[in-house]
XYZ file of C-alpha atoms in Angstrom:
562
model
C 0.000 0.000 0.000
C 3.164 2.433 0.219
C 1.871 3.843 -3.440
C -1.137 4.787 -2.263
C 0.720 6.356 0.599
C 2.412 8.215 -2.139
C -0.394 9.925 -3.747
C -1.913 12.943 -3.550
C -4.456 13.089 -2.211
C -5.532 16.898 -1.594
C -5.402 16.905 -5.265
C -7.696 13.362 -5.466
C -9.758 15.528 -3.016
C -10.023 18.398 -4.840
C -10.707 16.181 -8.167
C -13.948 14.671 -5.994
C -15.065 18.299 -4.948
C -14.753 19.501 -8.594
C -17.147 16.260 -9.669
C -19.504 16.762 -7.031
C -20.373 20.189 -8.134
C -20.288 19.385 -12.049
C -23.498 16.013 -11.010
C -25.132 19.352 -8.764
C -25.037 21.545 -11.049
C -26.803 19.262 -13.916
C -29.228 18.015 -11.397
C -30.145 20.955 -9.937
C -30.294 23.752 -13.366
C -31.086 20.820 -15.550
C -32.828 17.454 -14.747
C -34.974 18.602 -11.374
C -34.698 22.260 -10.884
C -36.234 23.378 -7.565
C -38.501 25.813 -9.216
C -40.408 23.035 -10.867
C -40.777 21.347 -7.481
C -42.060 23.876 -5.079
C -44.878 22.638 -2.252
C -45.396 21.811 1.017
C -41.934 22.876 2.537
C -40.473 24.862 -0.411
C -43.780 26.838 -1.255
C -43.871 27.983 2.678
C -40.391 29.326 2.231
C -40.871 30.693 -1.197
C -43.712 32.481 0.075
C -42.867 33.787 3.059
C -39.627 34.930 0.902
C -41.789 36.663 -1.379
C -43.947 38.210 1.444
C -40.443 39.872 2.870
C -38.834 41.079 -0.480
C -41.923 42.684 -1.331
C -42.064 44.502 2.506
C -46.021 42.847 2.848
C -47.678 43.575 6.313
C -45.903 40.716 8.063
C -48.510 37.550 8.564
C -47.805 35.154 12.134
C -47.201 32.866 9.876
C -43.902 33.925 9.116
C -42.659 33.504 12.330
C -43.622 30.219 12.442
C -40.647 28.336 11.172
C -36.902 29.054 12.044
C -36.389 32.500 9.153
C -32.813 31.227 8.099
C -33.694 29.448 4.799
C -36.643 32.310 4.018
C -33.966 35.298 4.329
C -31.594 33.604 2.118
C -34.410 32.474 -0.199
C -35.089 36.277 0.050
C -31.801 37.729 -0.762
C -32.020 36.464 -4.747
C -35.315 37.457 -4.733
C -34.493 40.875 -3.736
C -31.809 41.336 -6.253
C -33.428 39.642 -9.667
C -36.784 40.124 -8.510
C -39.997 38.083 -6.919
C -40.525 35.951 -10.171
C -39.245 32.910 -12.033
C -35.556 34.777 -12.242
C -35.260 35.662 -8.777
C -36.266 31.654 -8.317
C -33.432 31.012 -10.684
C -31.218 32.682 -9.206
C -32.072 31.101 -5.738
C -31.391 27.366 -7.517
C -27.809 28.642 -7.867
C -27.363 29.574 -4.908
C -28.787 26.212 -3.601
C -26.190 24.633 -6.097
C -23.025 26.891 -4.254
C -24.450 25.837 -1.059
C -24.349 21.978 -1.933
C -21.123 22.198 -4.009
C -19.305 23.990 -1.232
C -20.253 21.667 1.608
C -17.452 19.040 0.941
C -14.930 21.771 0.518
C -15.461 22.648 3.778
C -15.878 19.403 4.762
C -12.341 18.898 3.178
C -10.457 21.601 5.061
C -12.216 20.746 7.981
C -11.258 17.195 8.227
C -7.629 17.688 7.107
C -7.231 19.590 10.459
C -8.090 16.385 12.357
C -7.480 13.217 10.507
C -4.451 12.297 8.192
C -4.816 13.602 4.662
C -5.820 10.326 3.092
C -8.883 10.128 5.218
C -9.884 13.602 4.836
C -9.680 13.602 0.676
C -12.163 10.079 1.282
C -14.037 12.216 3.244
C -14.308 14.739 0.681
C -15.372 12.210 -1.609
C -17.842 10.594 -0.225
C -19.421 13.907 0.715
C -19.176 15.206 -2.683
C -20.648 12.018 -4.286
C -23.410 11.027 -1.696
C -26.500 10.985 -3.512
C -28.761 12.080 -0.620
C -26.921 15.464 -0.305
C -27.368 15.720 -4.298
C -30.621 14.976 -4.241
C -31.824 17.822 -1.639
C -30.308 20.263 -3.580
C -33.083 19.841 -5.827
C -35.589 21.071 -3.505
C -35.551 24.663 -1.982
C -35.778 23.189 1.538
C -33.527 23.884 5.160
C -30.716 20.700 4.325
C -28.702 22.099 1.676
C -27.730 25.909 3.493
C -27.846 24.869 6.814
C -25.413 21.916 6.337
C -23.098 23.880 4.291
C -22.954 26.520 7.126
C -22.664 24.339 9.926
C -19.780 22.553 8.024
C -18.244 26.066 7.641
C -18.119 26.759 10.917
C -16.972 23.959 11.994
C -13.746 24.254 9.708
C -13.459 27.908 11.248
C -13.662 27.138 15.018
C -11.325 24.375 14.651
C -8.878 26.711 12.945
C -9.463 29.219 15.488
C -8.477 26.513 17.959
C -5.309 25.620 16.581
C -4.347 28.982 15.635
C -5.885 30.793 18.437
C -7.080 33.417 15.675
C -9.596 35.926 16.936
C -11.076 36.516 13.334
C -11.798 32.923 12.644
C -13.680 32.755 16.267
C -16.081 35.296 14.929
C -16.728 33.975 11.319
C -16.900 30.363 13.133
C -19.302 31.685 15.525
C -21.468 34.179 13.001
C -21.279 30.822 10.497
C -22.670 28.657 13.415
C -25.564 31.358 14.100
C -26.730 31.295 10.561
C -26.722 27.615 10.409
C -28.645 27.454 14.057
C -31.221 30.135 12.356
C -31.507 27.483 9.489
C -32.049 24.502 12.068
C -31.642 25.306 15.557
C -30.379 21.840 16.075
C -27.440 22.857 14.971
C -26.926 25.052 17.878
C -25.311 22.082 19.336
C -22.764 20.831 16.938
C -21.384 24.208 17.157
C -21.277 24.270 20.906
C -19.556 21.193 20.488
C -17.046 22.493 18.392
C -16.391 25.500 20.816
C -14.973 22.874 23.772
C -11.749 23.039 22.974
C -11.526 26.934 23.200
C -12.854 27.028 26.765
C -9.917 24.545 27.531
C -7.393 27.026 26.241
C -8.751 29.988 27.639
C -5.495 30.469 29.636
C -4.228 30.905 26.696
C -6.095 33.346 25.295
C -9.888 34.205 25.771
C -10.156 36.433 22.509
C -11.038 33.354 19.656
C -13.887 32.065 22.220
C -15.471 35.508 22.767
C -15.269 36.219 19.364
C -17.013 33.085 18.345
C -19.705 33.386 21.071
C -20.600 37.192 19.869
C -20.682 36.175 16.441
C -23.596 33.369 17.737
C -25.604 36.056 19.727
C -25.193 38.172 17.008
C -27.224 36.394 14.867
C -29.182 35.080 17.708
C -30.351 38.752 18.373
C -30.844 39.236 14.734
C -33.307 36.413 14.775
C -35.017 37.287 17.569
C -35.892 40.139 17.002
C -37.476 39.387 13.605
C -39.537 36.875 15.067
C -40.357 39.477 17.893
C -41.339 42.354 14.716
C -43.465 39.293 13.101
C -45.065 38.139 16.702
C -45.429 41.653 18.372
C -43.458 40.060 21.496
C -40.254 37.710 22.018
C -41.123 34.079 20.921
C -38.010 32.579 20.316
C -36.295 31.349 17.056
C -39.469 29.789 15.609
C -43.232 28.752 17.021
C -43.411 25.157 15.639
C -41.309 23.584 18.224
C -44.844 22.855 20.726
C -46.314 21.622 17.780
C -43.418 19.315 16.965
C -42.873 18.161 20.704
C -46.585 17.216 20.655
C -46.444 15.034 17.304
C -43.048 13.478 18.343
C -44.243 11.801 22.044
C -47.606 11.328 20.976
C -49.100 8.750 18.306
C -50.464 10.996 15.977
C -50.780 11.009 12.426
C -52.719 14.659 11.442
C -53.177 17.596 13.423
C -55.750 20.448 12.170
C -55.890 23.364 14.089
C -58.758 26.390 13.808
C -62.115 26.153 12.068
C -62.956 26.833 8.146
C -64.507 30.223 9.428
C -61.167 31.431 10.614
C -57.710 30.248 9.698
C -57.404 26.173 9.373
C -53.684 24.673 9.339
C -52.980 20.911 9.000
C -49.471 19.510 10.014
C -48.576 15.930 9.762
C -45.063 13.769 9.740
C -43.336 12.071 6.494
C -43.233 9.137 8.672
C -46.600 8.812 9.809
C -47.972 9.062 6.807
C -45.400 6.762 4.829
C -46.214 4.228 7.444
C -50.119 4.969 7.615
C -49.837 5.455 11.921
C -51.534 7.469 14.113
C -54.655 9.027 14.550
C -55.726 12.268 13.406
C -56.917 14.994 15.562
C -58.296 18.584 15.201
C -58.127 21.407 18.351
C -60.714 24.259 16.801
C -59.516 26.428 19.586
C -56.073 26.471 19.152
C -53.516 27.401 16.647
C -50.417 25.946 15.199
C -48.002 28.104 17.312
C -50.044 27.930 20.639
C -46.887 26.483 21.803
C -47.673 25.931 25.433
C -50.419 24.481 24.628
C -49.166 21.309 22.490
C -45.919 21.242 24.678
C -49.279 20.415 27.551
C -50.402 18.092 25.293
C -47.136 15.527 24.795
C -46.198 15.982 28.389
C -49.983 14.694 28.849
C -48.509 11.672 26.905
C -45.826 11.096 28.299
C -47.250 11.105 31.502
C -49.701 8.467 30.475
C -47.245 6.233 29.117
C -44.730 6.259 32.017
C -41.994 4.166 31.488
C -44.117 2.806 28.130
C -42.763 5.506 26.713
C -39.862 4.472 26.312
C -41.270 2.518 23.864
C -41.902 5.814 21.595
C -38.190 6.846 21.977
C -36.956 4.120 21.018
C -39.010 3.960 18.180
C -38.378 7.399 17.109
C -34.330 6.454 16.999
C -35.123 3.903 14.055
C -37.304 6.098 12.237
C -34.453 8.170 12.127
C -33.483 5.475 9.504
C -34.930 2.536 8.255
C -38.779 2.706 8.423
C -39.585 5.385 6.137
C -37.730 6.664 2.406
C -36.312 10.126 2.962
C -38.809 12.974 2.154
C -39.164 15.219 -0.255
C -37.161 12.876 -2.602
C -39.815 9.592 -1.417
C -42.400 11.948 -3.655
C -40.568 11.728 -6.906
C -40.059 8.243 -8.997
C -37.116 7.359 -9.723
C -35.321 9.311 -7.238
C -37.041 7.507 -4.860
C -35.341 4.259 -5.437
C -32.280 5.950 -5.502
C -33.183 7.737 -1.957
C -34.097 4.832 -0.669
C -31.321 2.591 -1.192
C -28.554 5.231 -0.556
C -30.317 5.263 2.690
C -30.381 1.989 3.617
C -27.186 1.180 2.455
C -26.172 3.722 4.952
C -28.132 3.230 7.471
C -27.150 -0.487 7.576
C -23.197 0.267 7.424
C -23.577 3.028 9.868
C -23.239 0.697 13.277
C -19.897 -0.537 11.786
C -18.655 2.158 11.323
C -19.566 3.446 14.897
C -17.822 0.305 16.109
C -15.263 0.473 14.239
C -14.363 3.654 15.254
C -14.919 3.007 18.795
C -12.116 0.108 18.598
C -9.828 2.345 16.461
C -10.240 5.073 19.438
C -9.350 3.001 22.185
C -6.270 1.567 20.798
C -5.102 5.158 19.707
C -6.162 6.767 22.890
C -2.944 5.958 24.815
C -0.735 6.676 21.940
C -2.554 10.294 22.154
C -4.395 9.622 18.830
C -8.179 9.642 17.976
C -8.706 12.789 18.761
C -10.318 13.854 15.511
C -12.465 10.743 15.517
C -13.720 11.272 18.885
C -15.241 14.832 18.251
C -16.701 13.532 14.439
C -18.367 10.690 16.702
C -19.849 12.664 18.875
C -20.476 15.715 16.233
C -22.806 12.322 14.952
C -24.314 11.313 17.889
C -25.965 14.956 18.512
C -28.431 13.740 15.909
C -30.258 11.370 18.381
C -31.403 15.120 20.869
C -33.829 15.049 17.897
C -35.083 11.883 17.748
C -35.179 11.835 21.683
C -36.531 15.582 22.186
C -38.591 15.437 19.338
C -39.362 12.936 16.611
C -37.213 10.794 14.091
C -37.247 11.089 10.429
C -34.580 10.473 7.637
C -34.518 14.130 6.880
C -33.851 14.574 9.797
C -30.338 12.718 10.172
C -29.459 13.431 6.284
C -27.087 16.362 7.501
C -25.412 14.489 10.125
C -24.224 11.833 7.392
C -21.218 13.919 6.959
C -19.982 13.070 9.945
C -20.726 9.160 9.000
C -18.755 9.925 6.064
C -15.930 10.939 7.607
C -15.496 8.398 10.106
C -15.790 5.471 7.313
C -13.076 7.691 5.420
C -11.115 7.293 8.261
C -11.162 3.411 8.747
C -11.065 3.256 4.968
C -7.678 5.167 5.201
C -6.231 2.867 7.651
C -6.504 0.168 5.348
C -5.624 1.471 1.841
C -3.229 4.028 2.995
C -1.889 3.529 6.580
C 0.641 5.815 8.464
C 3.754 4.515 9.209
C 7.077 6.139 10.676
C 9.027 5.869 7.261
C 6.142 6.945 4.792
C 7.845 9.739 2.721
C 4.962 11.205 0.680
C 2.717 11.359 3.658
C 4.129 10.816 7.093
C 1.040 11.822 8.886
C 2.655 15.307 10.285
C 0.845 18.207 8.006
C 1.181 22.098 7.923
C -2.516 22.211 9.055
C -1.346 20.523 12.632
C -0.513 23.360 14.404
C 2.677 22.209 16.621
C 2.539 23.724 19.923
C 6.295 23.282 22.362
C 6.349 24.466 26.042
C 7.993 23.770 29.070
C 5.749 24.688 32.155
C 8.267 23.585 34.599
C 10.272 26.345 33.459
C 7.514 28.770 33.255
C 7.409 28.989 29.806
C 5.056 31.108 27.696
C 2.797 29.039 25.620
C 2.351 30.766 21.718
C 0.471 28.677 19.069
C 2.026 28.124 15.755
C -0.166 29.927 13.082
C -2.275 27.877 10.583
C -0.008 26.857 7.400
C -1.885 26.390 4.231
C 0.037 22.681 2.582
C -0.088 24.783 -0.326
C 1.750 27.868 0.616
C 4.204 26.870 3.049
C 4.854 29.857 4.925
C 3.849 30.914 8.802
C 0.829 32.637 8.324
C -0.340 36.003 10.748
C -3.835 37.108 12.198
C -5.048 39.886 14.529
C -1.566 41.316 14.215
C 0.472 38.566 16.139
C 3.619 37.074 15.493
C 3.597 33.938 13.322
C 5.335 31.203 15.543
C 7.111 31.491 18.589
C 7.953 28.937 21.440
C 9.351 28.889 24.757
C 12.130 26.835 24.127
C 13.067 29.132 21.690
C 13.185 26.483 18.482
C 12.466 27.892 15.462
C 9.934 26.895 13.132
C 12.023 25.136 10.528
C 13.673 23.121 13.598
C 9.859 22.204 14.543
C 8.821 21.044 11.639
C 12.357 18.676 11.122
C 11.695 17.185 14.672
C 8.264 16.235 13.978
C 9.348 14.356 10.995
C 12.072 12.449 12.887
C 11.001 8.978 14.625
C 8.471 8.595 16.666
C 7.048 12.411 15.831
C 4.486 10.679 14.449
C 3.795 8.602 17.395
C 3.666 11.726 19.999
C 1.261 13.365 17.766
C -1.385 10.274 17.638
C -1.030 9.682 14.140
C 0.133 5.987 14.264
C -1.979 3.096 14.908
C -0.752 0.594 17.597
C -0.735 -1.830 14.481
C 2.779 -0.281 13.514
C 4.810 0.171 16.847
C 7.410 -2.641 16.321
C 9.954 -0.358 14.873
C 12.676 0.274 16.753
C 14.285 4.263 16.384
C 17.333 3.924 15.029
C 18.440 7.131 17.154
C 17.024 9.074 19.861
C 16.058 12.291 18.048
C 17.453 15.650 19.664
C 14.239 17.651 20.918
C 11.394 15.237 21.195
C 7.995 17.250 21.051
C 5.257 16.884 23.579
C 1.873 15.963 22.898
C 0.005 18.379 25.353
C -3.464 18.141 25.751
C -3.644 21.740 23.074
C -2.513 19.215 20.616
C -5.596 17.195 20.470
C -8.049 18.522 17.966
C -11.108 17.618 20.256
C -13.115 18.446 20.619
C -42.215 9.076 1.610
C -43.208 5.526 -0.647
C -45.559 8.379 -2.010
C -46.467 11.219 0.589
C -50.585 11.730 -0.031
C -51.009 15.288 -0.075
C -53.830 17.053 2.800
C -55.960 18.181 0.490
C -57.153 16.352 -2.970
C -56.484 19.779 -4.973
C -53.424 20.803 -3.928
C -50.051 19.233 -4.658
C -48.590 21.475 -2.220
C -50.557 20.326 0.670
C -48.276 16.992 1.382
C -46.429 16.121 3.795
C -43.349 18.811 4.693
C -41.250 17.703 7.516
C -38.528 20.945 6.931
C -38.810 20.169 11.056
C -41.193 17.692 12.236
C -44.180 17.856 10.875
C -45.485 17.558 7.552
C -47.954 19.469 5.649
C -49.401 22.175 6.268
C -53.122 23.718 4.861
C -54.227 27.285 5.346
C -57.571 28.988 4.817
C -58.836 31.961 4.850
C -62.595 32.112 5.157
C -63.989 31.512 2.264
C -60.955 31.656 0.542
C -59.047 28.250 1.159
C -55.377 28.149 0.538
C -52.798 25.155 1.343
C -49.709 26.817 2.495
C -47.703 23.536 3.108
C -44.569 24.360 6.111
C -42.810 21.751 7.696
C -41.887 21.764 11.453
C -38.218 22.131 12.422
C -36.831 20.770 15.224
C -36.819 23.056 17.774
């Protein structure tokens, strides 16, 4: 396998990236443009779009669903105008989204995992068919994910390079994709960690990235506050999604025909014809107290039954229902639908394998990168457990399956070893840290350096690399290539320890704790006359029908999680 050692692979990665956006960009401006395929989900976000370009009286409505995907539906629409161009427009921008997700994938996983793995990662991301196919439809998945990728590349740069400008694009970055899908809010809080453990370093790069979050946090709030007439929150759909998550329901309408009637049910439910339906004239879909009432009612009723729910909301998460939107169109369907079992079925070997790799790397200080993708993954079950499980749901968090299986697929066809020449495991990206507390030693992080552009690289005005022990950075670099470098840094499996140095090197490097990058089936529509009243799960529930007295209008809006 030493050839494959050999090759390059950022530019195998960057050949996978380039392919990736050529199938998007067919699939998405030729063969299923979004514009042709616009209910349920994508008509509420179109609309409400349309309803803020064109600065209409604001509606509740609008506030019902997290606004990330509507303003940046709105911004083409604003500049080429509320019509089939401004729509055309916004499909290219959905195509950039989806094309730039495993670039940022890429540069995100070369910071934690050897270079082979991260170009597989790349791959995989940039061929997956499930990500492709979403980018069809003008729905939450294809921004959000690119945005939380993005910041997850730029907090993890900020921790190695302790930069205080890629804290605050990291943490604006993770507030657009938490105003997209608040569940997201998590992953990037996750990401932060390993700032607040260097905060004796420096506290700048954290507090940067947590004002760029309440930034945006503010920014939504407030517009859901102008829309509302009071603080809400970042959306009103998460009572309404609590309620059809720990309860076994299959349709909610809420209002009466006189007033304002909304119908919400899940991809999942209806795939799999469960549930009962149910109608509260009284109440409307963001009475949010209200339907949070009614699933702690259930909940309560079930006891420890319950449990029972859960659990079955983890495996709808993957194997009971096809995917949705793509479940509605033939063709793609079958495509949807074995890409996602084929996943889904792989996915506990990978999780196992990469539980065994991490325990017999832990000691040698490896893993690291593994650990956080793992648990990066495992955030998807708050929504399953909080809320309810669907496909959709998970789709974004396959990245992080992705990379994982990259990884164990690297250790086969392209392990690390101490002599590999081409790629000894040790890359500009791994920001090599020396000090010497005993000594009292002042602890400086090496600056970020591009593989391309070999050269120390300077932020916020400070110094590119210094070190307490006063070795420069050309002397750094030659250690870490010496024997056993490879070793203190975590980047050799236990698989390859029986070579004996042939010398002690002269300045062994330690591997401080700094080092360690831590951390449907066809949906029925509501109504018989509208194609836009199926199912939209954009969050948890499906579709949604609106009328107006007696003017009756399906406005079809998903509920988010959260």
């Amino acid at each position: 396998m030493r050839s494959l050692r050999e090759w390059d692979w950022d530019g195998f990665a960057r050949a996978s990236i380039v392919l990736g956006a050529a199938i998007r960009a067919v699939w998405v401006l030729v063969l299923h443009s979004p514009i042709d395929h616009i209910y349920s989900d994508s008509k509420t976000y179109v609309d409400t779009a349309i309803h803020l370009v064109q600065l209409a009286t604001p509606d509740r409505f609008d506030a019902f669903y997290p606004p990330g995907t509507r303003l940046l539906l709105a911004i083409p629409l604003a500049l080429f105008g509320p019509d089939r161009d401004g729509l055309s427009a916004a499909a290219v921008l959905w195509t950039a989204f989806s094309a730039l997700t495993p670039y940022f994938m890429w540069r995100y996983l070369r910071l934690i995992l050897p270079s082979a793995a991260a170009a597989i990662g790349a791959a995989l991301c940039a061929l997956f068919p499930l990500h492709i196919a979403y980018a069809g439809f003008f729905t939450s998945e294809t921004p959000g994910l690119a945005f939380l990728v993005l910041s997850l590349w730029l907090a993890e740069r900020a921790v190695r390079v302790l930069s205080t400008r890629d804290g605050l694009l990291a943490g604006l970055a993770g507030g657009i994709a938490a105003a997209i899908r608040p569940a997201f809010a998590l992953n990037v809080v996750l990401a932060a960690l390993p700032l607040v453990r260097r905060l004796r370093i420096r506290v700048a790069p954290l507090a940067a990235l947590v004002g760029g979050s309440l930034f945006i946090l503010v920014l939504v709030l407030a517009h859901e506050a102008l829309v509302v007439g009071r603080v809400v929150g970042v959306s009103e759909n998460s009572g309404i999604t609590f309620y059809l998550g720990h309860c076994d329901i299959r349709r909610i309408t809420t209002g009466t025909p006189g007033t304002l009637t909304y119908q919400f049910q899940t991809p999942v439910a209806t795939q799999l014809d469960r549930g009962k339906n149910v109608s509260f004239p009284d109440h409307q879909v963001w009475d949010q107290d209200f339907f949070y009432a009614q699933g702690m009612s259930c909940i309560a009723a079930d006891g420890l039954a319950h449990a029972r729910i859960i659990l079955r909301n983890v495996y709808d998460m993957g194997l009971s229902t096809i995917p949705w939107p793509p479940s509605n169109d033939e063709g793609l369907k079958q495509v949807a639908a074995f890409t996602n079992v084929g996943y889904v079925v792989l996915l506990p070997f990978i999780v196992f394998g990469t539980v065994r790799k991490i325990r017999r790397s832990w000691p040698l200080g490896g893993g690291r990168g593994e650990l956080m993708l793992l648990l990066q993954l495992a955030l998807v079950l708050v929504t399953a457990i909080v809320y309810f499980g669907d496909p959709r749901f998970r789709t974004p968090f396959d990245v992080f399956g992705l990379a994982l299986a990259a990884s164990l697929i690297a250790d086969r066809v392209a392990p690390l070893g101490r002599t590999a020449a081409a790629d000894p495991g040790v890359r500009a990206e791994h920001t090599v840290e020396q000090h010497d507390e005993g000594v009292g030693g002042r602890v400086e992080a090496a600056r970020e350096v591009d593989s391309h552009h070999a050269r120390p690289t300077e932020s916020d005005g400070q110094a590119a690399i210094r070190s307490d022990n006063r070795v420069t950075e050309q002397g750094i670099w030659s250690q870490a290539r010496g024997p056993g470098a490879d070793e203190e840094l975590g980047l050799i499996g236990p698989d390859v320890h029986e070579v004996t140095p042939v010398r002690p090197e002269t300045v062994e490097p330690e591997a401080p704790s700094d080092l360690e990058p831590s951390f449907g089936m066809r949906v029925l529509p509501v109504g018989s006359d509208a194609p836009h009243a199926g199912i939209h799960d954009e969050y948890p529930a499906g579709a949604a029908g609106r009328h107006h007295r007696a003017r009756e209008e399906e406005d079809p809006a998903p509920v988010e999680e959260g």
